[in-house]
Coordinates of C-alpha atoms in Angstrom, one line a residue:
M33 CA 72.4 -75.4 -19.2
A34 CA 68.6 -74.4 -21.5
R35 CA 66.4 -72.6 -18.6
R36 CA 62.6 -74.3 -18.7
P37 CA 60.0 -72.5 -20.3
L38 CA 57.6 -71.6 -17.9
P39 CA 54.0 -73.3 -17.4
R40 CA 51.1 -71.1 -20.3
I41 CA 48.8 -70.0 -17.2
L42 CA 52.1 -67.8 -15.9
T43 CA 52.5 -66.0 -18.7
D44 CA 49.3 -65.9 -20.8
S45 CA 47.7 -62.8 -19.6
A46 CA 44.0 -63.9 -21.3
P47 CA 43.1 -65.4 -19.4
I48 CA 44.0 -63.1 -16.1
A49 CA 42.1 -59.6 -17.6
R50 CA 39.5 -62.2 -17.3
G51 CA 38.7 -63.4 -14.3
R52 CA 38.9 -59.6 -13.3
E53 CA 36.6 -58.4 -15.0
F54 CA 34.8 -61.3 -13.3
A55 CA 35.0 -60.3 -10.2
R56 CA 33.7 -56.6 -10.7
T57 CA 31.4 -57.5 -12.3
A58 CA 30.2 -59.5 -9.4
A59 CA 30.6 -57.2 -6.9
D60 CA 28.7 -54.5 -9.4
G61 CA 25.8 -56.9 -9.2
A62 CA 26.3 -57.5 -5.3
A63 CA 26.2 -54.2 -4.4
D64 CA 23.0 -53.5 -7.0
V65 CA 21.6 -55.9 -4.4
F66 CA 22.7 -54.8 -1.5
H67 CA 22.4 -51.5 -1.6
P68 CA 18.7 -51.0 -0.7
L69 CA 20.0 -53.2 2.7
I70 CA 23.2 -50.0 2.6
I71 CA 21.4 -47.3 2.4
I72 CA 19.2 -48.9 5.4
S73 CA 22.4 -49.7 7.7
R74 CA 24.1 -46.5 7.2
G75 CA 20.4 -44.9 8.4
L76 CA 20.3 -46.7 11.2
R77 CA 23.9 -45.5 11.9
R78 CA 22.7 -42.1 11.7
L79 CA 20.2 -42.9 13.1
I80 CA 21.3 -43.8 16.2
A81 CA 23.8 -41.1 16.4
A82 CA 21.5 -38.7 16.5
G83 CA 19.5 -40.3 18.5
R84 CA 22.9 -40.6 21.9
R85 CA 23.3 -37.0 20.7
R86 CA 19.8 -35.8 21.7
W87 CA 20.1 -38.4 24.9
S88 CA 23.7 -36.1 25.9
D89 CA 22.0 -32.6 25.3
T90 CA 19.9 -34.0 27.1
P91 CA 19.7 -32.7 30.8
K92 CA 20.5 -35.1 33.6
E93 CA 16.6 -34.3 34.8
R94 CA 14.6 -34.5 32.1
R95 CA 16.5 -37.4 31.8
G96 CA 13.7 -40.2 33.6
S97 CA 11.0 -38.6 32.0
L98 CA 12.4 -38.7 28.5
L99 CA 12.2 -42.6 29.6
F100 CA 8.9 -42.7 30.6
L101 CA 7.9 -41.0 26.9
A102 CA 9.8 -44.1 24.5
A103 CA 8.7 -47.0 27.3
G104 CA 5.1 -45.1 26.5
S105 CA 4.6 -45.5 23.4
V106 CA 7.1 -48.8 23.1
V107 CA 4.1 -50.3 25.1
A108 CA 1.5 -48.3 22.8
V109 CA 3.0 -50.1 19.8
A110 CA 2.9 -53.2 21.1
L111 CA -1.3 -53.3 22.3
V112 CA -2.4 -52.1 18.7
P113 CA -3.3 -54.8 15.8
Y114 CA 0.2 -55.2 13.4
G115 CA 2.0 -51.7 15.6
P116 CA 4.7 -54.0 15.8
V117 CA 4.9 -54.5 12.1
L118 CA 4.1 -50.6 11.1
A119 CA 6.8 -49.2 13.6
L120 CA 9.2 -51.9 12.1
V121 CA 8.3 -50.3 9.0
T122 CA 8.1 -47.2 9.7
V123 CA 11.6 -47.0 11.2
M124 CA 13.1 -48.7 7.4
A125 CA 11.5 -45.7 5.4
A126 CA 13.5 -44.0 8.4
A127 CA 16.2 -45.5 7.2
A128 CA 16.1 -45.2 4.5
W129 CA 15.5 -41.6 3.9
A130 CA 18.0 -40.8 6.1
G131 CA 20.7 -42.9 4.5
R132 CA 20.2 -41.4 1.2
E133 CA 22.9 -40.2 -0.8
Q134 CA 23.8 -36.5 0.7
Q135 CA 23.6 -33.3 -1.9
P136 CA 27.3 -32.7 -2.5
A137 CA 27.2 -28.9 -1.2
E138 CA 27.2 -26.1 -3.6
E139 CA 30.2 -23.8 -5.2
P140 CA 30.3 -20.7 -2.9
A141 CA 29.8 -18.1 -6.5
A142 CA 32.9 -16.7 -7.4
G143 CA 33.9 -13.6 -6.7
P144 CA 33.1 -9.9 -8.8
G145 CA 34.8 -9.5 -12.1
E146 CA 37.2 -7.4 -13.2
A147 CA 34.4 -4.7 -14.5
E148 CA 32.9 -5.1 -10.7
T149 CA 36.1 -4.8 -8.9
G150 CA 36.6 -1.1 -10.6
R151 CA 32.8 -0.1 -10.1
L152 CA 33.6 -1.3 -5.7
Q153 CA 37.2 0.2 -6.1
A154 CA 34.8 3.6 -7.7
L155 CA 32.9 3.7 -5.3
Y156 CA 35.2 2.9 -1.9
E157 CA 37.0 6.1 -3.2
A158 CA 34.2 8.3 -3.9
L159 CA 33.1 7.9 -0.1
V160 CA 37.5 7.9 1.4
P161 CA 37.0 12.0 1.8
Y162 CA 33.1 11.8 3.6
F163 CA 34.2 8.7 5.9
A164 CA 38.1 9.0 6.6
I165 CA 39.2 11.5 9.3
E166 CA 43.2 12.8 10.3
G167 CA 44.1 10.5 13.0
D168 CA 41.9 7.5 13.0
P169 CA 44.8 4.2 13.8
S170 CA 42.8 2.2 11.9
P171 CA 40.6 3.8 9.3
L172 CA 38.0 2.2 7.7
Y173 CA 38.1 3.9 4.7
A174 CA 41.8 5.4 3.4
H175 CA 42.9 6.4 -0.6
D176 CA 44.0 3.1 -1.8
G177 CA 42.3 0.7 0.8
D178 CA 40.2 -2.9 0.8
W179 CA 37.0 -2.6 0.0
E180 CA 36.4 -5.8 1.2
S181 CA 36.3 -4.7 4.5
A182 CA 33.4 -2.0 3.6
F183 CA 31.6 -3.2 1.9
T184 CA 29.8 -6.7 3.5
E185 CA 27.4 -7.3 0.7
Y186 CA 26.9 -6.5 -2.7
A187 CA 24.8 -7.7 -6.2
F188 CA 24.6 -6.5 -9.8
D189 CA 22.1 -6.8 -12.4
E190 CA 22.2 -7.6 -15.6
A191 CA 24.1 -4.3 -16.8
G192 CA 26.9 -4.6 -14.0
R193 CA 25.4 -2.1 -12.3
P194 CA 24.8 -1.9 -8.4
A195 CA 21.5 -3.5 -7.4
S196 CA 22.5 -3.7 -4.0
L197 CA 25.1 -3.0 -2.5
T198 CA 25.7 -2.8 2.1
L199 CA 28.6 -0.8 3.8
R200 CA 30.2 -0.2 6.3
Y201 CA 30.9 3.4 8.2
P202 CA 32.7 4.2 11.1
A203 CA 30.2 5.4 14.2
Y204 CA 32.2 8.3 14.5
F205 CA 30.6 10.0 10.8
T206 CA 27.5 12.0 11.9
D207 CA 24.2 9.4 10.9
G208 CA 22.0 11.7 12.7
D209 CA 22.4 15.0 10.6
A210 CA 20.2 15.2 7.4
A211 CA 22.9 16.6 5.5
S212 CA 25.3 14.8 6.3
R213 CA 23.9 11.7 4.9
A214 CA 22.3 13.5 1.9
R215 CA 25.8 14.7 0.9
I216 CA 26.7 9.9 1.0
E217 CA 23.8 9.7 -1.4
Q218 CA 24.2 12.2 -3.7
V219 CA 27.5 10.2 -4.2
L220 CA 26.0 6.7 -3.9
Y221 CA 23.4 7.5 -6.7
A222 CA 25.6 9.8 -8.9
K223 CA 28.0 6.6 -8.4
S224 CA 26.3 3.7 -8.6
G225 CA 24.6 5.3 -12.1
R226 CA 21.9 7.3 -13.2
G227 CA 18.0 6.7 -14.2
R228 CA 16.9 4.8 -11.0
E229 CA 15.3 5.0 -7.3
Y230 CA 17.4 3.9 -4.9
H231 CA 16.3 3.4 -1.5
F232 CA 18.6 4.3 1.3
A233 CA 18.6 2.1 5.1
W234 CA 20.5 3.9 7.8
D235 CA 20.9 1.1 10.7
E236 CA 22.7 3.7 12.9
E237 CA 22.6 0.2 15.9
S238 CA 25.2 -1.8 13.5
N239 CA 26.4 1.5 11.2
Q240 CA 25.7 -0.1 8.4
L241 CA 24.2 1.7 5.2
T242 CA 22.2 -0.6 2.1
L243 CA 21.5 0.4 -1.0
T244 CA 18.1 -0.9 -3.5
V245 CA 18.2 -0.2 -6.8
L246 CA 13.7 0.2 -6.6
P247 CA 12.1 -1.4 -9.2
P248 CA 8.9 1.1 -11.5
L249 CA 5.6 1.3 -9.3
P250 CA 2.5 -0.5 -11.6
T251 CA 0.9 1.8 -13.7
D252 CA -1.3 -0.4 -15.1
I253 CA -4.1 -0.7 -12.3
A254 CA -7.4 1.8 -13.1
A255 CA -10.2 2.9 -10.6
Q256 CA -11.9 0.2 -9.4
R257 CA -14.2 -1.4 -6.4
F258 CA -10.8 -2.1 -4.2
V259 CA -11.5 -4.6 -1.1
T260 CA -11.9 -1.7 2.2
T261 CA -14.1 -1.2 5.1
H262 CA -16.5 2.0 5.1
G263 CA -13.7 4.9 5.5
E264 CA -11.0 3.6 3.8
T265 CA -10.1 5.3 0.9
V266 CA -7.2 4.1 -1.0
L267 CA -5.0 7.3 -2.5
G268 CA -2.5 4.6 -4.3
F269 CA 0.0 2.4 -4.2
T270 CA 3.3 1.4 -3.2
D271 CA 6.5 -0.8 -2.7
P272 CA 5.8 -4.6 -1.7
G273 CA 7.6 -4.5 2.8
A274 CA 7.0 -0.5 2.7
V275 CA 3.2 -1.5 4.7
Q276 CA 2.1 -4.9 5.9
R277 CA -1.5 -4.9 4.3
T278 CA -1.6 -6.1 1.1
L279 CA -4.9 -5.8 -2.1
P280 CA -6.3 -8.0 -4.5
V281 CA -7.2 -6.0 -7.8
E282 CA -7.1 -6.1 -12.1
A283 CA -3.6 -5.2 -14.0
G284 CA -6.3 -5.8 -17.2
E285 CA -6.4 -9.6 -17.4
E286 CA -4.5 -10.6 -14.5
T287 CA -5.1 -10.8 -11.2
R288 CA -2.7 -9.9 -8.3
D289 CA -1.8 -8.6 -5.0
V290 CA 0.0 -5.4 -4.7
P291 CA 0.4 -3.0 -1.3
P292 CA -1.8 0.0 -1.1
V293 CA -1.7 3.6 0.6
V294 CA -5.0 3.5 2.7
W295 CA -6.0 6.7 4.3
R296 CA -8.4 6.5 6.8
T297 CA -11.3 8.9 8.3
G298 CA -14.0 9.5 10.5
L299 CA -14.2 9.8 14.6
R300 CA -11.3 9.0 15.7
S301 CA -8.6 9.8 12.6
T302 CA -5.5 11.8 13.2
E303 CA -5.8 13.3 9.9
P304 CA -9.2 13.3 8.9
H305 CA -8.5 15.5 6.2
L306 CA -5.7 15.8 2.6
L307 CA -3.7 18.0 1.1
V308 CA -2.0 17.1 -2.3
L309 CA 1.0 19.4 -4.4
G310 CA 2.2 19.3 -8.3
Q311 CA 2.9 20.1 -11.0
P312 CA 0.6 21.2 -14.1
G313 CA -0.7 17.2 -15.3
A314 CA 1.3 15.0 -12.4
G315 CA -2.0 13.0 -11.5
T316 CA -3.5 15.6 -9.3
T317 CA -6.9 16.0 -11.0
T318 CA -7.2 12.3 -10.9
L319 CA -6.4 12.0 -6.9
L320 CA -9.5 13.5 -6.1
R321 CA -11.6 12.0 -9.0
S322 CA -10.1 8.6 -7.7
I323 CA -11.1 9.4 -4.3
A324 CA -14.8 10.7 -5.1
L325 CA -15.3 7.6 -6.6
Q326 CA -14.5 5.3 -4.3
A327 CA -16.8 8.2 -1.8
L328 CA -20.2 7.6 -3.2
P329 CA -20.8 4.9 -2.3
Y330 CA -20.7 5.7 1.5
G331 CA -21.4 9.7 2.0
D332 CA -22.3 12.3 0.4
V333 CA -19.3 15.0 -2.3
L334 CA -19.5 18.2 -2.8
V335 CA -16.7 19.3 -5.7
I336 CA -15.9 22.5 -6.2
D337 CA -13.7 22.7 -9.4
G338 CA -11.9 25.9 -8.9
S339 CA -9.5 25.6 -12.3
G340 CA -13.0 25.8 -14.7
T341 CA -11.4 23.7 -16.3
G342 CA -14.6 20.9 -16.9
E343 CA -12.4 17.6 -15.6
Y344 CA -16.0 17.0 -12.9
A345 CA -18.0 17.9 -15.4
C346 CA -19.0 13.2 -15.2
L347 CA -20.1 14.0 -11.4
A348 CA -22.4 16.3 -12.5
G349 CA -26.0 14.9 -11.4
R350 CA -24.9 12.1 -10.0
T351 CA -26.7 10.8 -7.2
G352 CA -25.6 11.2 -4.0
V353 CA -22.9 14.9 -5.4
M354 CA -24.4 17.4 -4.3
G355 CA -23.1 20.4 -7.1
V356 CA -20.4 20.5 -9.0
E357 CA -19.6 24.8 -8.5
S358 CA -16.1 26.1 -10.3
G359 CA -17.9 29.4 -10.4
L360 CA -16.3 31.9 -8.0
S361 CA -20.0 32.6 -6.3
G362 CA -21.1 28.9 -6.8
A363 CA -18.1 28.3 -4.9
L364 CA -18.6 30.9 -2.2
A365 CA -22.1 30.3 -1.9
T366 CA -21.9 26.2 -1.7
L367 CA -19.0 26.4 0.4
E368 CA -21.0 28.8 3.3
W369 CA -23.4 26.0 3.2
A370 CA -20.8 23.5 4.2
A371 CA -19.7 25.5 6.9
H372 CA -23.1 25.9 8.2
E373 CA -24.1 22.3 7.7
T374 CA -20.6 21.3 9.9
E375 CA -21.9 23.9 13.2
R376 CA -25.3 22.0 12.0
R377 CA -23.9 18.4 12.9
L378 CA -21.8 19.5 15.7
I379 CA -25.0 21.1 17.8
T380 CA -27.7 17.9 16.9
A381 CA -24.2 15.2 17.3
N382 CA -23.8 17.6 21.5
R383 CA -27.9 17.9 21.5
A384 CA -27.6 13.5 21.3
R385 CA -24.9 13.0 23.3
Q386 CA -26.0 15.6 26.5
A387 CA -29.6 13.8 25.9
G388 CA -28.1 9.9 25.9
R389 CA -28.9 9.5 22.4
Q390 CA -26.7 8.2 19.5
A391 CA -26.3 11.3 16.5
P392 CA -29.2 10.6 14.0
D393 CA -28.2 8.5 10.8
D394 CA -28.4 12.8 8.4
I395 CA -25.2 13.5 11.4
R396 CA -23.5 10.1 11.2
W397 CA -24.2 10.3 6.4
P398 CA -19.6 11.5 5.8
L399 CA -19.8 15.0 3.9
W400 CA -17.0 15.6 1.4
I401 CA -15.8 18.1 -0.1
I402 CA -13.4 18.2 -2.2
L403 CA -12.3 21.4 -3.3
D404 CA -9.2 21.8 -6.4
R405 CA -7.4 24.9 -7.7
P406 CA -7.7 27.3 -4.7
S407 CA -5.4 29.7 -5.2
A408 CA -7.1 30.1 -9.1
L409 CA -10.4 31.2 -6.9
A410 CA -8.5 33.1 -4.2
H411 CA -7.2 35.8 -7.5
L412 CA -10.5 36.1 -8.3
S413 CA -11.7 37.1 -5.1
V414 CA -9.0 38.9 -5.0
A415 CA -10.1 41.0 -8.2
E416 CA -13.3 41.3 -6.9
G417 CA -13.0 42.4 -4.0
R418 CA -14.8 39.2 -2.2
D419 CA -13.6 37.0 0.8
D420 CA -11.8 34.4 -0.3
P421 CA -12.7 30.7 -0.5
Q422 CA -10.6 29.9 2.3
E423 CA -11.8 31.2 4.4
L424 CA -15.1 29.4 5.0
L425 CA -12.6 25.8 5.0
H426 CA -11.9 26.9 8.7
V427 CA -15.5 25.5 10.4
P428 CA -14.6 22.4 8.3
L429 CA -11.6 21.9 9.0
R430 CA -11.5 22.5 12.3
H431 CA -14.4 20.7 13.8
G432 CA -15.1 18.0 10.2
R433 CA -14.1 14.8 12.8
A434 CA -16.0 15.2 14.6
A435 CA -19.5 16.0 12.0
Y436 CA -17.8 13.3 9.8
V437 CA -17.0 16.1 7.4
T438 CA -13.3 15.8 5.3
V439 CA -12.1 18.5 3.6
V440 CA -9.8 17.7 0.5
V441 CA -7.6 20.2 -1.5
A442 CA -5.5 20.0 -4.5
D443 CA -3.5 23.0 -5.8
Q444 CA -0.2 23.9 -7.8
L445 CA 2.7 23.2 -6.3
D446 CA 4.4 26.7 -7.1
S447 CA 0.6 28.0 -5.5
A448 CA 1.2 25.7 -2.4
G449 CA 2.4 30.2 -1.1
L450 CA -1.6 31.2 -1.7
L451 CA -2.8 28.4 0.5
S452 CA -4.3 30.2 3.6
E453 CA -4.1 29.0 7.1
P454 CA -6.1 26.7 7.8
V455 CA -6.1 24.6 4.9
L456 CA -1.8 24.3 6.0
T457 CA -2.7 23.9 9.6
H458 CA -6.2 21.1 9.6
T459 CA -4.1 19.3 6.6
R460 CA -2.0 15.7 8.4
A461 CA -2.1 13.7 5.6
R462 CA 0.3 15.4 2.8
V463 CA 0.9 14.1 -1.1
V464 CA 3.4 15.0 -3.8
L465 CA 2.7 14.3 -6.5
G466 CA 5.0 15.0 -10.4
P467 CA 8.8 15.7 -10.3
A468 CA 9.9 17.0 -7.3
T469 CA 13.5 17.9 -5.6
P470 CA 13.9 16.0 -2.1
E471 CA 13.8 19.8 -1.0
D472 CA 10.3 21.0 -2.0
V473 CA 8.9 17.0 -1.2
Q474 CA 10.9 17.6 2.6
A475 CA 8.4 20.9 2.4
V476 CA 5.2 20.0 2.0
L477 CA 5.9 16.4 3.9
G478 CA 7.6 17.5 6.4
A479 CA 10.6 14.7 6.0
P480 CA 12.8 14.2 2.9
P481 CA 11.7 11.4 1.2
H482 CA 14.4 7.8 1.4
T483 CA 14.0 7.4 -2.5
T484 CA 16.2 9.1 -4.8
P485 CA 14.0 11.5 -7.4
A486 CA 12.8 9.5 -10.7
V487 CA 14.4 10.6 -13.9
D488 CA 10.9 9.8 -16.0
V489 CA 8.2 10.3 -13.6
P490 CA 4.3 9.2 -14.9
P491 CA 1.5 10.9 -14.1
G492 CA 0.3 10.1 -10.9
R493 CA 3.4 9.4 -9.8
G494 CA 5.1 10.9 -6.3
Y495 CA 5.2 10.4 -2.4
A496 CA 2.5 10.1 0.1
R497 CA 2.7 10.4 3.9
L498 CA 0.0 9.9 6.2
G499 CA 0.1 12.0 9.8
S500 CA 4.4 11.3 11.5
G501 CA 4.7 8.1 9.7
P502 CA 7.0 7.2 7.2
V503 CA 7.6 9.1 3.3
L504 CA 5.9 6.0 1.1
R505 CA 6.1 6.3 -2.7
L506 CA 3.0 6.6 -4.6
Q507 CA 1.5 5.4 -7.8
V508 CA -2.2 7.0 -8.1
P509 CA -4.7 4.4 -9.9
A510 CA -5.7 5.4 -13.4
T511 CA -8.5 7.5 -12.6
P512 CA -9.3 10.0 -16.6
D513 CA -11.6 12.2 -17.1
P514 CA -13.9 9.8 -18.9
Y515 CA -15.7 12.6 -21.6
D516 CA -11.6 13.2 -22.6
D517 CA -11.4 11.8 -26.6
A518 CA -7.5 10.9 -25.3
T519 CA -8.7 8.8 -22.7
S520 CA -8.1 5.2 -23.7
E521 CA -11.4 3.0 -23.5
A522 CA -10.2 0.7 -21.2
H523 CA -10.0 3.5 -18.4
R524 CA -13.2 5.1 -19.6
Q525 CA -15.4 2.4 -19.5
A526 CA -13.5 1.4 -15.3
V527 CA -14.7 5.4 -14.8
L528 CA -17.5 5.1 -16.3
D529 CA -19.3 1.5 -14.2
L530 CA -18.0 3.6 -10.5
L531 CA -20.3 6.7 -11.8
P532 CA -23.9 6.0 -9.3
E533 CA -26.6 6.3 -12.1
P534 CA -27.9 9.6 -12.7
A535 CA -30.2 11.5 -9.5
A536 CA -33.3 12.5 -12.9
A537 CA -33.3 8.7 -13.4
M538 CA -33.3 8.2 -8.8
E539 CA -35.9 11.5 -8.7
E540 CA -38.9 9.7 -11.7
D541 CA -38.8 7.0 -9.5
A542 CA -38.5 8.6 -5.9
T543 CA -41.8 10.5 -7.5
E544 CA -43.2 7.2 -8.6
D545 CA -43.2 5.5 -5.4
L546 CA -44.8 9.4 -3.7
S547 CA -47.4 9.3 -6.9
A548 CA -48.4 6.1 -5.4
A549 CA -48.5 7.3 -1.7
A550 CA -50.8 9.7 -2.1
G551 CA -53.6 7.3 -4.3
M552 CA -52.8 5.0 -1.9
A553 CA -54.0 7.7 0.8
R554 CA -56.5 9.4 -1.3
S555 CA -58.6 5.6 -1.8
D556 CA -58.8 6.9 2.1
G557 CA -60.3 9.0 2.1
A558 CA -60.1 10.7 6.0
G559 CA -57.1 12.1 7.4
A560 CA -55.5 14.7 7.0
T561 CA -55.0 17.2 3.8
D562 CA -51.8 17.6 2.1
D563 CA -51.1 19.5 -1.2
V564 CA -47.8 17.8 -3.1
V565 CA -46.1 19.6 -5.7
V566 CA -44.3 17.7 -8.1
G567 CA -43.3 19.8 -10.7
G568 CA -45.0 22.6 -10.2
T569 CA -48.9 20.8 -9.9
D570 CA -50.7 21.1 -6.9
D571 CA -52.8 17.5 -6.4
A572 CA -55.1 17.7 -3.2
V573 CA -54.4 13.9 -1.3
A574 CA -56.9 13.0 0.4
G575 CA -55.6 10.9 3.5
G576 CA -52.9 10.3 6.9
A577 CA -49.4 12.5 6.3
V578 CA -47.6 11.6 3.6
G579 CA -43.7 12.2 4.7
V580 CA -40.9 13.3 3.8
D581 CA -38.8 10.2 4.2
V582 CA -41.4 8.5 1.2
L583 CA -39.4 11.0 -0.8
F584 CA -35.6 11.1 1.0
G585 CA -35.7 7.7 1.5
A586 CA -35.2 6.8 -2.3
V587 CA -33.0 9.7 -3.6
G588 CA -30.6 10.2 0.0
P589 CA -30.2 13.8 1.7
A590 CA -31.0 16.8 -0.9
A591 CA -29.3 19.7 -2.3
P592 CA -28.7 23.5 -0.8
S593 CA -30.6 24.9 -2.9
A594 CA -33.3 22.8 -2.6
P595 CA -34.4 22.7 0.9
E596 CA -37.0 21.0 2.5
E597 CA -40.2 23.8 2.5
T598 CA -43.4 23.1 5.3
T599 CA -46.0 25.5 6.5
E600 CA -48.3 24.8 8.4
P601 CA -51.4 26.6 10.2
S602 CA -52.3 27.2 13.8
G603 CA -56.0 25.9 15.0
P604 CA -57.5 22.7 15.4
A605 CA -57.9 22.2 11.7
P606 CA -56.5 19.6 8.9
A607 CA -53.1 19.3 9.0
H608 CA -51.7 20.7 5.4
R609 CA -48.3 20.6 4.0
T610 CA -46.7 21.8 1.3
V611 CA -43.3 19.9 0.5
D612 CA -41.7 20.9 -2.6
V613 CA -39.5 18.2 -4.0
G614 CA -39.9 19.8 -7.9
R615 CA -36.1 21.3 -7.4
A616 CA -34.9 18.7 -5.0
E617 CA -31.1 16.8 -6.5
G618 CA -29.6 13.2 -5.4

């Protein structure tokens, strides 16, 4: 019996395919149309679920106040004009934000590669002899052990060398011993790659050591006016995070914030004096020149150049610079005057306190004594059979803080043994510049640095420690001698902009003011008679007495070589006073 063929609709697949495509298109269109509703409904479900969790987490004694707050909010919304509409719009917006599709979580980063794994295994094996002991039932470090259990965090740079590493060590390791720490740091420094500076942070409480590669300190910051207050001096700049302060500085054509090393002086300072040691060419003179330029706007500066190379010639004859001495005789005379000036300030301040008054302004005006290379002067004094100039610093160093006198001493590192006992005892702020071993840094600063020594040390690079604080890396701002031909034009101009005006110009202005005052007194024609000697000429001035502050108010305190001479005859005759200002310096 022959079979009848099936209907065409059941054998032809084209209509079925068209029907499926139509259904799929209709579903996509419906999804696009209802997509906002889907997102809002999903967000409402998530908000309701979050509200239920918040309600279940709320203690029962606080649920009543929560209900009262919710009811009050509903009543307030109902009473506000258009409040329900705004509330509905806000709820819909919150539901749309909560119902949005979440981004898929990022896949965890892949583990270290084959080369990086080899480096970590080599580091682990190198530490086994120092962290492993016999008899440990579960050693953390063992030959052919698992480095993943010891190294918790690690990162590599583009060259494949470790950039940071956090490792665990056994609790029985003597992490309080400096020698034990130094051995571990030396091993990590050698195995992680030489030529870089590493910082080691020991966490004795959790038995962890973190190694971090330090970036180089900025060397493009020149001398400039730093944003500091009276009594603050910027020694240089250090690593971010080492200090809790930043300063805006200009480096080239940009301005950025950098962490400074700020040295505070004055009555409340615990380290009122500074000692700087370094190798030849390390930047000790640059640091002293930078300190002098920062001190001049707020005080007087007395410079003694023991090397006699003329590195401070730019300061000679400037306003506020009491003098720049380079010879032995001048240095002895200047330091002797500084010692007597310190005693005078102490006596005057003591008398003022006993009388219940504030110290005079000339006592509170700071005096800076900058002494470079005292060891060279010590050799000359021994050869000539004279006293060591350092012995004259005993009074300024011991009593300088109460008399507003600050002493800064700089010398070469190999001449530290020639420094006197007062210098080593009273200089609690210390700086070491140039290449130096960790032993030398510890001998000068009193504590070892927490970083490895740098291979390439630029000028002005070193370490600083203020009192009993931590040892900080330091980079001194570029403050070269502007009269040096090798100085770049940008750095030369930066130093010249900071120099005060020459004292001769200020003296001429003061002389004009004094002549004008004498003319006014002559026009009065009555009173005392003053003979004012200016540059060696005597002019009879009739009228009231001309005060000395007419000159010194513009010029500042006189130099030690130009004392004020005042003679007054006895008897009932009119007052007659002679003021010698011909030798006055700024």
